[in-house]
Amino acid sequence: MKSISLLRTPRSLITIALVILCVVFVGIVKWRTLAVHSDASEAQQISENESKRKFHERLGRGVGRIHLATNSDSLEDVRMSVNATADFIFERSNLKMSAETRQRLTEAEKKTLKGKTPRLSLDDLIDTLTETVVEQAKTLSDQEIDQAANTFQTTSSGEVISRADGRWGPITKDEFVRQMRSARDWAQRGEIALLESVRPLVKKEVDTCVDNLSEGLPDHFGRIREEGVSPIQATLIAYSVAADDPLDGSSSDTAEQIVKHRIETRQVKGSRRGSHKPYGSEGDLFSSPAHLLLDKSATKRLLDKYEGGKR
Amino acid sequence: MRLKTKILLILVLFLVSFNGKCLKKIFSGSSSSNSCSSTCVVGERYSIMYLDGCSRDLQGQSCLAGFLNFPRDCNGGCSVRIVRERSFGFFFTIDPSGADLNNLPSSVIASGQGIDATYGPPRVDYYNGDGFFVGTAYATSVANDGSWLVASLPNLSEAYSGTFTLQIVNKNADGDYVDFLGSGTVNCWGRDRPDSDGDGWYDDEDCFSLDPTRWYCDAGGGGEGGGGCVNEICPVEGPVY
């Protein structure tokens, strides 16, 4: 009874009113927040779909321009396909395909298209690229490791960014050099742990590349998960992973992207080196030592796979 | 203090804390590495303003994996203000739309939307055809409805012909130029970038600017070498695979 009578005092009534007001307010805020979040996630979904659509269009203007030979095409058509692939990679990264590699790639592609040698499954491709990373690490000199540290894109404060979107996080050059030297030592000792730690990273990169290509260019790459990859497709994927090049956009698209990027970051001419190419060493969009992963021995290893690991 | 006043005070604080959005961050102190680092929102871009009066401010810094790394200031410290940039993507038309680099107009008019001189004159950043920053000018007059501004031109005496981009930036209430409204273009002519040997490589990026058969610095064979290019940006032949 005492408590009921207390509630009847004007002071208590004001307090109760304020508490109710507070509860109502919290309710409204929560409801608004949920509504806003729902709208925001819907808008985000639309925006993501739109970005994806645009990316697929850019893929069409990029790697989609390469005519991939079919099993009915002549050797000359296959050669043109290889040359188009070589030109595409060179235009984007300054990496030059040698005459020897062109010849071997043409032969391997022709044999694969004719069904004389099987396509490489994605698992095999991942294994080959993983072995390549480990084998390349084995032979790196201190100078090459330093060069790699100085070639990778850096943040404004000089930290190394080993992937274009920074998904592996920036690390200091000293730390990068230390890790690379450790990796080299492990590789030289034949530590299986290195292979096991590199493979998931390579797999993730290959999977992302394959997902993008098969979704964006189903005619060219739509069935590679089921059927495997031809030598040209494997070369393109290996290059994409090595240079972190999404293979999208025509040369005018990438030129536009470079100008946009310079404007956004207010770059002054001469503030950084440039290869006049978007990717690869000193790339204007993303710089990486792609040549350390995609060199003659790496392409040889990849093409050997199509011949059962021989040669 | 009366109970009612106390509760009202709590209510007000409650309101403020719910609606307040932190856009600006002051970062001071040392970092464990040779550079400074701060947390950030992935996908956003930031301007980093150094407080030492010596270091060059940074613009358009991307947030990578939730962290923003930036160089230490001239004193080896990390005293900066980090401000999230806003980008509106408005389209601007520039009058005149073209200009002779040897006979430039004294000012240009940029027409679009959102121009606001409340906290100071909007800034106009000039970029050349390659996207490199060439100079800045400030608005000398702004329309009341924010639809146009008049700005002078920076020193373009060393600029070459091409399509220049003019980026319009508003100053915000904190005095930072971080509201990037959008841009427009001006076609400039009259001073072509020289390519003496006509090999498609401009003299300032050609190690053999008088030899049309060579341009890479590592092309070998003696000769002119060095050409007109600045060493840091000299092209080199690509690796072979």
Short mmCIF file of N, CA, C and O in Angstrom, two decimals, chain A residues 11 14-15 18-19 21-22 25-26 29-30 32-33 85-86 89-90 93-98 101 155-159 161 164-170 172 174 235 258-259 261-277 291 294-296 299, chain B residues 2-4 7-8 10-11 14-15 18-19 33-36 45 48 50 56 58-65 67 69-72 85 123 125 127-136 165 167 180 193 201 204-205 216 231-241:
data_model
loop_
_atom_site.label_atom_id
_atom_site.label_comp_id
_atom_site.label_asym_id
_atom_site.label_seq_id
_atom_site.Cartn_x
_atom_site.Cartn_y
_atom_site.Cartn_z
N ARG A 11 6.19 13.76 -8.15
CA ARG A 11 7.59 13.53 -8.49
C ARG A 11 7.80 12.13 -9.11
O ARG A 11 8.47 11.97 -10.12
N ILE A 14 6.38 11.91 -12.65
CA ILE A 14 7.28 12.50 -13.65
C ILE A 14 8.38 11.49 -14.00
O ILE A 14 8.70 11.27 -15.16
N THR A 15 8.93 10.85 -12.92
CA THR A 15 10.00 9.87 -13.14
C THR A 15 9.51 8.73 -14.03
O THR A 15 10.17 8.35 -14.99
N LEU A 18 9.16 9.80 -17.56
CA LEU A 18 10.45 9.91 -18.24
C LEU A 18 11.03 8.55 -18.61
O LEU A 18 11.60 8.37 -19.69
N VAL A 19 10.85 7.58 -17.67
CA VAL A 19 11.35 6.22 -17.94
C VAL A 19 10.61 5.64 -19.16
O VAL A 19 11.23 5.07 -20.07
N LEU A 21 9.20 7.30 -21.53
CA LEU A 21 9.68 8.05 -22.70
C LEU A 21 10.99 7.46 -23.21
O LEU A 21 11.20 7.29 -24.42
N CYS A 22 11.85 7.16 -22.24
CA CYS A 22 13.15 6.60 -22.55
C CYS A 22 13.01 5.25 -23.27
O CYS A 22 13.65 4.99 -24.28
N PHE A 25 11.69 5.68 -26.67
CA PHE A 25 12.74 6.25 -27.52
C PHE A 25 13.70 5.14 -28.01
O PHE A 25 14.02 5.05 -29.19
N VAL A 26 14.11 4.30 -27.03
CA VAL A 26 15.03 3.20 -27.38
C VAL A 26 14.38 2.29 -28.42
O VAL A 26 15.01 1.88 -29.41
N VAL A 29 14.43 4.02 -31.77
CA VAL A 29 15.79 4.01 -32.32
C VAL A 29 16.14 2.64 -32.88
O VAL A 29 16.65 2.51 -33.99
N LYS A 30 15.80 1.59 -32.10
CA LYS A 30 16.10 0.22 -32.55
C LYS A 30 15.36 -0.11 -33.84
O LYS A 30 15.91 -0.66 -34.78
N ARG A 32 14.18 2.02 -36.02
CA ARG A 32 14.73 2.81 -37.12
C ARG A 32 16.05 2.20 -37.60
O ARG A 32 16.31 2.12 -38.79
N THR A 33 16.86 1.79 -36.61
CA THR A 33 18.16 1.22 -36.98
C THR A 33 17.98 -0.03 -37.83
O THR A 33 18.64 -0.21 -38.84
N THR A 85 47.21 -14.18 -76.57
CA THR A 85 47.41 -14.32 -75.12
C THR A 85 48.72 -13.64 -74.70
O THR A 85 48.76 -12.90 -73.71
N ALA A 86 49.78 -13.89 -75.48
CA ALA A 86 51.08 -13.29 -75.18
C ALA A 86 51.00 -11.77 -75.24
O ALA A 86 51.52 -11.07 -74.35
N ILE A 89 49.07 -10.37 -72.20
CA ILE A 89 49.88 -10.36 -70.97
C ILE A 89 50.95 -9.27 -71.05
O ILE A 89 51.18 -8.53 -70.08
N PHE A 90 51.56 -9.12 -72.22
CA PHE A 90 52.60 -8.10 -72.37
C PHE A 90 52.01 -6.69 -72.21
O PHE A 90 52.58 -5.84 -71.51
N SER A 93 51.48 -6.17 -68.48
CA SER A 93 52.47 -6.36 -67.42
C SER A 93 53.92 -6.24 -67.86
O SER A 93 54.81 -6.34 -67.01
N ASN A 94 54.14 -6.03 -69.16
CA ASN A 94 55.52 -5.94 -69.67
C ASN A 94 56.22 -7.30 -69.67
O ASN A 94 57.42 -7.35 -69.93
N LEU A 95 55.51 -8.37 -69.35
CA LEU A 95 56.11 -9.71 -69.37
C LEU A 95 56.05 -10.24 -70.81
O LEU A 95 54.97 -10.27 -71.41
N LYS A 96 57.22 -10.64 -71.32
CA LYS A 96 57.27 -11.06 -72.72
C LYS A 96 57.34 -12.58 -72.84
O LYS A 96 58.22 -13.20 -72.23
N MET A 97 56.44 -13.13 -73.64
CA MET A 97 56.48 -14.58 -73.85
C MET A 97 57.54 -14.88 -74.92
O MET A 97 57.51 -14.29 -76.00
N SER A 98 58.45 -15.78 -74.58
CA SER A 98 59.53 -16.10 -75.52
C SER A 98 58.99 -16.90 -76.70
O SER A 98 57.90 -17.50 -76.62
N THR A 101 58.48 -20.50 -75.67
CA THR A 101 57.24 -20.75 -74.91
C THR A 101 56.02 -20.70 -75.83
O THR A 101 55.10 -21.51 -75.71
N THR A 155 52.48 0.97 -49.34
CA THR A 155 51.60 2.01 -48.81
C THR A 155 52.39 3.31 -48.81
O THR A 155 53.60 3.31 -49.09
N SER A 156 51.72 4.40 -48.47
CA SER A 156 52.43 5.69 -48.45
C SER A 156 53.59 5.66 -47.46
O SER A 156 54.54 6.42 -47.58
N SER A 157 53.51 4.75 -46.48
CA SER A 157 54.58 4.69 -45.49
C SER A 157 55.62 3.62 -45.81
O SER A 157 56.51 3.36 -45.03
N GLY A 158 55.49 3.01 -46.98
CA GLY A 158 56.52 2.08 -47.44
C GLY A 158 56.31 0.62 -47.09
O GLY A 158 57.16 -0.21 -47.38
N GLU A 159 55.17 0.26 -46.49
CA GLU A 159 54.91 -1.15 -46.21
C GLU A 159 54.54 -1.88 -47.51
O GLU A 159 53.90 -1.29 -48.39
N ILE A 161 52.56 -4.25 -49.93
CA ILE A 161 51.21 -4.81 -50.09
C ILE A 161 51.34 -5.91 -51.13
O ILE A 161 51.63 -5.63 -52.29
N ALA A 164 46.65 -6.66 -54.40
CA ALA A 164 46.19 -5.32 -54.75
C ALA A 164 45.20 -4.71 -53.76
O ALA A 164 45.24 -3.52 -53.47
N ASP A 165 44.28 -5.53 -53.24
CA ASP A 165 43.28 -4.97 -52.32
C ASP A 165 43.76 -5.04 -50.87
O ASP A 165 42.98 -4.77 -49.95
N GLY A 166 45.00 -5.40 -50.68
CA GLY A 166 45.57 -5.43 -49.33
C GLY A 166 45.04 -6.54 -48.46
O GLY A 166 45.16 -6.49 -47.24
N ARG A 167 44.42 -7.57 -49.09
CA ARG A 167 43.75 -8.61 -48.28
C ARG A 167 44.72 -9.42 -47.42
O ARG A 167 44.29 -10.05 -46.47
N TRP A 168 45.99 -9.41 -47.76
CA TRP A 168 46.95 -10.10 -46.89
C TRP A 168 47.59 -9.12 -45.92
O TRP A 168 48.52 -9.48 -45.20
N GLY A 169 47.10 -7.90 -45.95
CA GLY A 169 47.59 -6.88 -45.02
C GLY A 169 48.97 -6.37 -45.38
O GLY A 169 49.77 -7.10 -45.96
N PRO A 170 49.23 -5.10 -45.07
CA PRO A 170 50.57 -4.58 -45.35
C PRO A 170 51.58 -5.05 -44.30
O PRO A 170 51.24 -5.19 -43.14
N THR A 172 55.94 -4.63 -43.17
CA THR A 172 57.13 -3.81 -43.43
C THR A 172 58.07 -4.57 -44.37
O THR A 172 58.03 -5.79 -44.44
N ASP A 174 61.21 -4.99 -44.05
CA ASP A 174 62.12 -5.84 -43.27
C ASP A 174 61.46 -7.17 -42.93
O ASP A 174 62.07 -8.23 -43.03
N THR A 235 47.79 -20.73 -68.45
CA THR A 235 48.76 -19.64 -68.50
C THR A 235 48.12 -18.33 -68.05
O THR A 235 48.71 -17.57 -67.29
N ILE A 258 44.07 4.15 -64.44
CA ILE A 258 45.35 4.68 -63.95
C ILE A 258 45.21 6.19 -63.68
O ILE A 258 45.63 6.68 -62.63
N VAL A 259 44.59 6.89 -64.64
CA VAL A 259 44.41 8.34 -64.47
C VAL A 259 43.55 8.61 -63.23
O VAL A 259 43.88 9.47 -62.40
N HIS A 261 43.13 6.72 -60.61
CA HIS A 261 43.89 6.38 -59.39
C HIS A 261 44.88 7.49 -59.05
O HIS A 261 45.03 7.87 -57.89
N ARG A 262 45.55 8.03 -60.07
CA ARG A 262 46.50 9.12 -59.82
C ARG A 262 45.80 10.35 -59.26
O ARG A 262 46.30 11.00 -58.36
N ILE A 263 44.62 10.64 -59.84
CA ILE A 263 43.88 11.81 -59.36
C ILE A 263 43.43 11.60 -57.90
O ILE A 263 43.59 12.49 -57.07
N GLU A 264 42.92 10.41 -57.61
CA GLU A 264 42.43 10.14 -56.24
C GLU A 264 43.54 10.30 -55.21
O GLU A 264 43.30 10.72 -54.09
N THR A 265 44.75 9.90 -55.60
CA THR A 265 45.84 9.95 -54.64
C THR A 265 46.74 11.18 -54.85
O THR A 265 47.78 11.29 -54.23
N ARG A 266 46.30 12.06 -55.74
CA ARG A 266 47.00 13.32 -56.00
C ARG A 266 48.49 13.09 -56.31
O ARG A 266 49.36 13.74 -55.73
N GLN A 267 48.74 12.15 -57.20
CA GLN A 267 50.14 11.82 -57.53
C GLN A 267 50.80 12.93 -58.34
O GLN A 267 50.18 13.51 -59.22
N VAL A 268 52.06 13.14 -58.03
CA VAL A 268 52.86 14.11 -58.76
C VAL A 268 53.78 13.32 -59.68
O VAL A 268 54.29 12.27 -59.30
N LYS A 269 53.99 13.81 -60.89
CA LYS A 269 54.83 13.08 -61.85
C LYS A 269 56.23 12.85 -61.26
O LYS A 269 56.81 13.75 -60.67
N GLY A 270 56.71 11.63 -61.42
CA GLY A 270 58.06 11.31 -60.93
C GLY A 270 58.07 10.87 -59.48
O GLY A 270 59.11 10.51 -58.95
N SER A 271 56.88 10.87 -58.84
CA SER A 271 56.85 10.48 -57.42
C SER A 271 57.05 8.97 -57.25
O SER A 271 57.40 8.51 -56.20
N ARG A 272 56.78 8.22 -58.31
CA ARG A 272 57.04 6.78 -58.26
C ARG A 272 57.37 6.32 -59.67
O ARG A 272 57.02 6.97 -60.65
N ARG A 273 58.08 5.18 -59.73
CA ARG A 273 58.44 4.64 -61.03
C ARG A 273 57.20 4.09 -61.71
O ARG A 273 56.20 3.81 -61.07
N GLY A 274 57.29 3.95 -63.01
CA GLY A 274 56.17 3.38 -63.74
C GLY A 274 56.68 2.63 -64.94
O GLY A 274 57.66 3.03 -65.55
N SER A 275 56.03 1.50 -65.25
CA SER A 275 56.48 0.71 -66.39
C SER A 275 55.66 1.05 -67.62
O SER A 275 55.85 0.46 -68.66
N HIS A 276 54.72 1.97 -67.47
CA HIS A 276 53.77 2.31 -68.52
C HIS A 276 52.81 1.15 -68.78
O HIS A 276 52.18 1.08 -69.82
N LYS A 277 52.73 0.25 -67.84
CA LYS A 277 51.78 -0.86 -67.92
C LYS A 277 51.01 -0.89 -66.60
O LYS A 277 51.54 -0.47 -65.56
N HIS A 291 57.32 -11.45 -62.42
CA HIS A 291 58.32 -12.17 -63.23
C HIS A 291 59.04 -13.24 -62.41
O HIS A 291 59.64 -14.15 -62.97
N LEU A 294 56.29 -16.04 -62.78
CA LEU A 294 55.99 -16.45 -64.14
C LEU A 294 57.24 -16.23 -64.99
O LEU A 294 57.35 -15.23 -65.69
N ASP A 295 58.17 -17.15 -64.88
CA ASP A 295 59.37 -17.07 -65.71
C ASP A 295 59.46 -18.33 -66.58
O ASP A 295 58.51 -19.13 -66.62
N LYS A 296 60.59 -18.49 -67.25
CA LYS A 296 60.70 -19.63 -68.18
C LYS A 296 60.56 -20.97 -67.48
O LYS A 296 59.90 -21.88 -67.98
N THR A 299 56.82 -21.62 -66.59
CA THR A 299 55.98 -22.01 -67.73
C THR A 299 56.37 -23.41 -68.20
O THR A 299 55.51 -24.18 -68.62
N ARG B 2 17.87 18.48 -9.24
CA ARG B 2 16.62 17.75 -9.10
C ARG B 2 16.63 16.49 -9.95
O ARG B 2 17.30 16.43 -10.99
N LEU B 3 15.85 15.51 -9.49
CA LEU B 3 15.82 14.22 -10.19
C LEU B 3 15.41 14.37 -11.65
O LEU B 3 16.00 13.79 -12.56
N LYS B 4 14.38 15.26 -11.87
CA LYS B 4 13.87 15.45 -13.23
C LYS B 4 14.98 15.98 -14.14
O LYS B 4 15.17 15.51 -15.26
N ILE B 7 17.49 13.23 -14.95
CA ILE B 7 17.00 12.28 -15.97
C ILE B 7 17.02 12.93 -17.35
O ILE B 7 17.41 12.32 -18.34
N LEU B 8 16.61 14.21 -17.41
CA LEU B 8 16.62 14.91 -18.69
C LEU B 8 18.03 14.99 -19.26
O LEU B 8 18.25 14.81 -20.46
N ILE B 10 20.48 12.90 -18.65
CA ILE B 10 20.86 11.56 -19.15
C ILE B 10 20.24 11.31 -20.52
O ILE B 10 20.88 10.82 -21.43
N LEU B 11 18.96 11.75 -20.64
CA LEU B 11 18.23 11.56 -21.89
C LEU B 11 18.92 12.30 -23.04
O LEU B 11 19.09 11.76 -24.15
N PHE B 14 22.05 10.60 -23.97
CA PHE B 14 21.66 9.37 -24.64
C PHE B 14 21.41 9.65 -26.13
O PHE B 14 21.90 8.98 -27.02
N LEU B 15 20.65 10.75 -26.37
CA LEU B 15 20.32 11.17 -27.74
C LEU B 15 21.57 11.50 -28.53
O LEU B 15 21.76 11.05 -29.66
N PHE B 18 23.61 8.48 -29.49
CA PHE B 18 23.03 7.66 -30.54
C PHE B 18 23.20 8.28 -31.92
O PHE B 18 23.39 7.59 -32.91
N ASN B 19 23.11 9.61 -32.00
CA ASN B 19 23.13 10.25 -33.31
C ASN B 19 24.49 10.75 -33.73
O ASN B 19 24.68 11.12 -34.87
N SER B 33 56.13 0.08 -35.51
CA SER B 33 57.00 -0.06 -36.67
C SER B 33 57.65 1.28 -37.02
O SER B 33 57.61 2.22 -36.25
N ASN B 34 58.23 1.31 -38.22
CA ASN B 34 58.86 2.55 -38.66
C ASN B 34 57.84 3.55 -39.17
O ASN B 34 58.20 4.64 -39.59
N SER B 35 56.59 3.13 -39.21
CA SER B 35 55.56 4.05 -39.68
C SER B 35 54.45 4.12 -38.64
O SER B 35 54.54 3.53 -37.58
N CYS B 36 53.43 4.87 -39.00
CA CYS B 36 52.30 5.01 -38.07
C CYS B 36 51.13 4.22 -38.63
O CYS B 36 51.04 4.00 -39.84
N ARG B 45 38.14 6.11 -48.08
CA ARG B 45 39.42 6.78 -48.34
C ARG B 45 39.60 7.90 -47.32
O ARG B 45 38.61 8.49 -46.86
N ILE B 48 45.21 12.43 -44.71
CA ILE B 48 46.02 12.46 -43.49
C ILE B 48 46.69 13.82 -43.42
O ILE B 48 47.48 14.17 -44.30
N TYR B 50 49.13 16.24 -41.50
CA TYR B 50 50.21 16.27 -40.51
C TYR B 50 50.14 17.56 -39.70
O TYR B 50 49.87 18.63 -40.25
N ARG B 56 54.30 16.45 -45.83
CA ARG B 56 53.30 16.67 -46.87
C ARG B 56 52.04 15.86 -46.57
O ARG B 56 52.11 14.66 -46.33
N LEU B 58 48.62 13.77 -47.02
CA LEU B 58 48.30 12.72 -47.97
C LEU B 58 46.81 12.70 -48.24
O LEU B 58 46.00 12.98 -47.35
N GLN B 59 46.48 12.36 -49.47
CA GLN B 59 45.07 12.34 -49.87
C GLN B 59 44.73 11.01 -50.49
O GLN B 59 45.60 10.33 -51.04
N GLY B 60 43.48 10.61 -50.39
CA GLY B 60 43.01 9.40 -51.07
C GLY B 60 43.66 8.12 -50.57
O GLY B 60 43.87 7.20 -51.34
N GLN B 61 43.96 8.05 -49.29
CA GLN B 61 44.62 6.86 -48.76
C GLN B 61 43.58 5.76 -48.49
O GLN B 61 42.62 5.98 -47.76
N SER B 62 43.80 4.62 -49.10
CA SER B 62 42.84 3.51 -48.96
C SER B 62 43.03 2.81 -47.63
O SER B 62 44.15 2.70 -47.13
N CYS B 63 41.92 2.31 -47.10
CA CYS B 63 41.97 1.53 -45.88
C CYS B 63 42.19 0.07 -46.27
O CYS B 63 41.37 -0.53 -46.95
N LEU B 64 43.33 -0.48 -45.90
CA LEU B 64 43.65 -1.85 -46.27
C LEU B 64 43.55 -2.76 -45.06
O LEU B 64 44.21 -2.52 -44.06
N ALA B 65 42.71 -3.77 -45.19
CA ALA B 65 42.52 -4.77 -44.13
C ALA B 65 42.23 -4.10 -42.78
O ALA B 65 42.67 -4.59 -41.74
N PHE B 67 43.30 -1.23 -41.70
CA PHE B 67 44.37 -0.37 -41.17
C PHE B 67 44.82 0.65 -42.19
O PHE B 67 44.85 0.39 -43.40
N ASN B 69 48.07 2.86 -42.91
CA ASN B 69 49.47 3.07 -42.55
C ASN B 69 49.98 4.32 -43.25
O ASN B 69 49.66 4.54 -44.41
N PHE B 70 50.75 5.08 -42.56
CA PHE B 70 51.25 6.33 -43.15
C PHE B 70 52.62 6.65 -42.55
O PHE B 70 52.95 6.19 -41.45
N PRO B 71 53.42 7.43 -43.29
CA PRO B 71 54.78 7.71 -42.80
C PRO B 71 54.78 8.58 -41.55
O PRO B 71 53.85 9.36 -41.33
N ARG B 72 55.83 8.43 -40.78
CA ARG B 72 56.00 9.30 -39.61
C ARG B 72 56.25 10.73 -40.08
O ARG B 72 56.64 10.94 -41.22
N GLU B 85 37.35 10.94 -46.23
CA GLU B 85 36.96 11.76 -47.38
C GLU B 85 35.54 11.42 -47.83
O GLU B 85 35.09 10.29 -47.63
N ARG B 123 38.22 24.57 -53.35
CA ARG B 123 39.52 24.42 -54.00
C ARG B 123 39.32 23.74 -55.36
O ARG B 123 38.45 22.88 -55.50
N ASP B 125 41.56 21.54 -57.95
CA ASP B 125 42.83 20.87 -58.23
C ASP B 125 42.93 20.55 -59.71
O ASP B 125 41.97 20.03 -60.28
N TYR B 127 44.72 18.52 -62.82
CA TYR B 127 45.49 17.31 -63.17
C TYR B 127 45.69 17.27 -64.69
O TYR B 127 44.75 17.59 -65.43
N ASN B 128 46.88 16.87 -65.11
CA ASN B 128 47.13 16.82 -66.56
C ASN B 128 46.51 15.57 -67.19
O ASN B 128 45.87 14.76 -66.50
N GLY B 129 46.72 15.41 -68.49
CA GLY B 129 46.09 14.32 -69.22
C GLY B 129 46.48 12.94 -68.72
O GLY B 129 45.75 11.97 -68.93
N ASP B 130 47.64 12.83 -68.07
CA ASP B 130 48.06 11.54 -67.51
C ASP B 130 47.55 11.33 -66.09
O ASP B 130 47.85 10.32 -65.46
N GLY B 131 46.84 12.32 -65.58
CA GLY B 131 46.30 12.21 -64.22
C GLY B 131 47.23 12.72 -63.14
O GLY B 131 46.94 12.55 -61.95
N PHE B 132 48.35 13.33 -63.52
CA PHE B 132 49.27 13.83 -62.51
C PHE B 132 48.85 15.24 -62.06
O PHE B 132 48.45 16.07 -62.87
N PHE B 133 48.99 15.46 -60.77
CA PHE B 133 48.64 16.75 -60.17
C PHE B 133 49.57 17.85 -60.70
O PHE B 133 50.79 17.67 -60.69
N VAL B 134 48.99 18.95 -61.16
CA VAL B 134 49.85 20.03 -61.67
C VAL B 134 49.70 21.33 -60.87
O VAL B 134 50.57 22.19 -60.95
N GLY B 135 48.64 21.48 -60.12
CA GLY B 135 48.51 22.71 -59.33
C GLY B 135 47.12 22.90 -58.77
O GLY B 135 46.20 22.15 -59.09
N THR B 136 47.00 23.88 -57.93
CA THR B 136 45.74 24.16 -57.23
C THR B 136 45.39 25.64 -57.35
O THR B 136 46.27 26.50 -57.39
N THR B 165 41.97 17.57 -66.04
CA THR B 165 40.82 17.34 -65.15
C THR B 165 40.86 18.35 -64.02
O THR B 165 41.91 18.54 -63.39
N GLN B 167 39.28 19.14 -60.45
CA GLN B 167 38.51 18.51 -59.38
C GLN B 167 38.10 19.59 -58.37
O GLN B 167 38.94 20.36 -57.90
N PHE B 180 34.99 15.92 -51.80
CA PHE B 180 35.33 15.91 -53.22
C PHE B 180 34.03 15.89 -54.03
O PHE B 180 33.38 14.85 -54.13
N ARG B 193 53.87 17.53 -76.01
CA ARG B 193 54.99 16.87 -75.32
C ARG B 193 55.96 16.35 -76.39
O ARG B 193 55.52 15.63 -77.30
N TRP B 201 57.65 7.23 -77.90
CA TRP B 201 58.04 7.42 -76.50
C TRP B 201 58.45 8.88 -76.33
O TRP B 201 59.34 9.36 -77.04
N ASP B 204 60.88 12.69 -72.34
CA ASP B 204 61.14 12.58 -70.90
C ASP B 204 60.93 11.17 -70.37
O ASP B 204 61.04 10.93 -69.17
N GLU B 205 60.63 10.23 -71.28
CA GLU B 205 60.53 8.83 -70.84
C GLU B 205 61.26 7.93 -71.85
O GLU B 205 61.02 6.72 -71.89
N TYR B 216 64.20 1.72 -74.47
CA TYR B 216 64.45 1.16 -73.15
C TYR B 216 65.87 1.52 -72.68
O TYR B 216 66.81 1.47 -73.48
N ASN B 231 65.72 9.55 -64.47
CA ASN B 231 66.10 8.17 -64.18
C ASN B 231 65.02 7.33 -63.52
O ASN B 231 64.79 6.19 -63.90
N GLU B 232 64.32 7.90 -62.54
CA GLU B 232 63.34 7.09 -61.79
C GLU B 232 62.21 6.59 -62.67
O GLU B 232 61.53 5.65 -62.32
N ILE B 233 61.94 7.31 -63.77
CA ILE B 233 60.80 6.87 -64.58
C ILE B 233 61.21 6.32 -65.94
O ILE B 233 60.40 6.15 -66.82
N CYS B 234 62.49 6.01 -66.09
CA CYS B 234 62.96 5.45 -67.36
C CYS B 234 62.37 4.06 -67.55
O CYS B 234 62.36 3.25 -66.63
N PRO B 235 61.91 3.77 -68.76
CA PRO B 235 61.36 2.42 -68.98
C PRO B 235 62.45 1.38 -69.17
O PRO B 235 63.53 1.70 -69.66
N VAL B 236 62.18 0.18 -68.75
CA VAL B 236 63.13 -0.92 -68.98
C VAL B 236 62.39 -2.04 -69.69
O VAL B 236 61.17 -2.17 -69.59
N GLU B 237 63.16 -2.84 -70.42
CA GLU B 237 62.56 -3.93 -71.17
C GLU B 237 61.99 -4.97 -70.20
O GLU B 237 62.60 -5.25 -69.16
N GLY B 238 60.87 -5.55 -70.57
CA GLY B 238 60.22 -6.49 -69.66
C GLY B 238 60.91 -7.84 -69.59
O GLY B 238 61.61 -8.23 -70.53
N PRO B 239 60.73 -8.56 -68.48
CA PRO B 239 61.30 -9.89 -68.35
C PRO B 239 60.64 -10.88 -69.31
O PRO B 239 59.50 -10.67 -69.72
N VAL B 240 61.35 -11.92 -69.64
CA VAL B 240 60.86 -12.92 -70.61
C VAL B 240 60.49 -14.20 -69.87
O VAL B 240 61.18 -14.60 -68.95
N TYR B 241 59.39 -14.82 -70.27
CA TYR B 241 59.01 -16.09 -69.67
C TYR B 241 58.77 -17.13 -70.75
O TYR B 241 58.63 -16.79 -71.92
#
